[in-house]
């Protein structure tokens, strides 16, 4: 260690894995299974990613009422299923404990450096990678690796509207993002407006409705609300069933549309805007609760916020309410501050450009695991990505040329734009069945 508190280490493991959440642990397990030398760097005091944050009282995209939206059978790791005594949709604390037990079972903890924040990752002239990190003692450590695998997640930076409603400066209450929301009891007796109809928006509105004096859900654009269960089955188990996957995409869409009409009817009947797009052409909102809370009068839907004045919130339909707090559930921005500008998943890029959603074609040795957004559980996809990357790192599989990889990326993004539109978030959208088949074919080739 030098006088500035910086410790320079010239030698290191072959691979650096960044992040010890669900994706990072899957990656570490795949590398360990092939005997590949690696180190995993995690800035938190323990493994588990967003699932451990609520119990630890840390700021993050998770909150105390968070449960899985996907069935435990498809969310647990293949080699280490979730305990049978857990419910079908475990709570965040159960998931955090499960991830910790997986790391112990797989023997990964000795290879994970906790309280270690990655500060920078850069490629040197020889093609290797220099990773600079800061450990729990405040020491800066510089190490060289042959490969870097980024598995740190993408719900990292809170996104508020570019322009808050007119009068926001005069609002007498509290304006916050869901990143800073922890528990509905913090708003007991208050009047709260929740903005956004994504997963966090409907979860937080439902949670608040049990504590707040009044809960209003402000929705600018209609999204498809899909119950966690249809016909008594978890929807992701239905999506995984052979009879469903054997259908063509138009047939699956028609089936789900009809099932939703039977299960919940039209969203307009709940006072919500009808989606302006067919299902599966944008992200869906999974919720068993929000429509019931609306029907019970616990949550009141309203359109977009038009303006704020003192403690009054005015909506686009001319109605208004008094509010003590506004919770913006308006999503997150992908951020990898340790990567230099111009990298394939960097800030300001219109799309994430990765071969098979994993490999940076012009940055040999840089891989991403878990930088995808499926409709359903991510675990099987992450495990398949991790096994594929481990084989690449091990020299067991060769990547195509950079030109071939760029062609694949262009074709993929063209299909994404046609179906989902031109946003960075849409560029990581994948279909579970189709993507799994692609990864299996890559490993069978």
C-alpha angles and dihedrals in degrees: 000000000000128000093270092060093257118135114201115204115187099190128052144155120295095253135034117207115196114209134023101216124109094300096042093050091049089051093047090050093051092049092046092050090059094044094247116160110239145149124213119211119204124176095203124082092248143015123269106080117215092354093070096044100084093051090047092050092238128149113255147112093286126084137193096265094050117132132169115276090200128066116267091235090066097034099055121083115268094238094043114036121200113266115276092232092064117097121252090262108034124204122250093261092054091051092048091051090047093052090049091050090049091054089050094046093049092048092238102132096084088058095049120089107204125201087029117132120197109228102179143359119196136167118234129214093266093056096256125122130243114206120192116196139169118224131209092272091058094252119143113226125194119199137170123227135178093221137021124203116194111208101153099120130242106247092091113117123047116235120212122181112282087239121028115217118283110277095030090131090059097048108124096204135064124287116198142157123241086250086075097042114107112160140356092232088070087071099044111158094004130122108239135186116202116201119206138038101225124112096284093044096056093039093052093044090053092047093048092049089070093056111021124085088232133003122200122186113209112203123185098178131022119249129187111260112210120189117233087240136038124181087001093300131108107258093231090054088052090050088052095049116110093231089058099041090049090065122093117251094257089050092051091048092051091047093053093044091054093044091052092051089054095043101045111356122218120344089222088068088065093052092258124127115259112244114260092214137055119262116276092028090094136016114294127219115236112208137141092184117045098073091048092050089051092050090049091053093243093116123037117203120220134170125251121316110261100186146336128229122175104309094339124104116199121200133208092256092061096257123120140190137193113248139186095194142016119205113199110208092181101137138249139283122232108245131177101170092176092064120083121246115278097038116137095258099033129132118280095024113131092221141011106251109201130142107248085352089287117066129067101220096203095040107062111207097025116113136169124211121191096014091130137098114215130179094243136012117350098200101089090047092049091049091050091049091049094050091049093049091047090055091049092050090047091054092243093118130034125216121229121249120291089250093056090047092051090051090053091050092050092050092048094048091048089058091046093052091050093051106030107015134240109311132120090237092054091053091072096048114122137176109236099222097041094046093047090053090050092053092047091050090052090055094044094050 
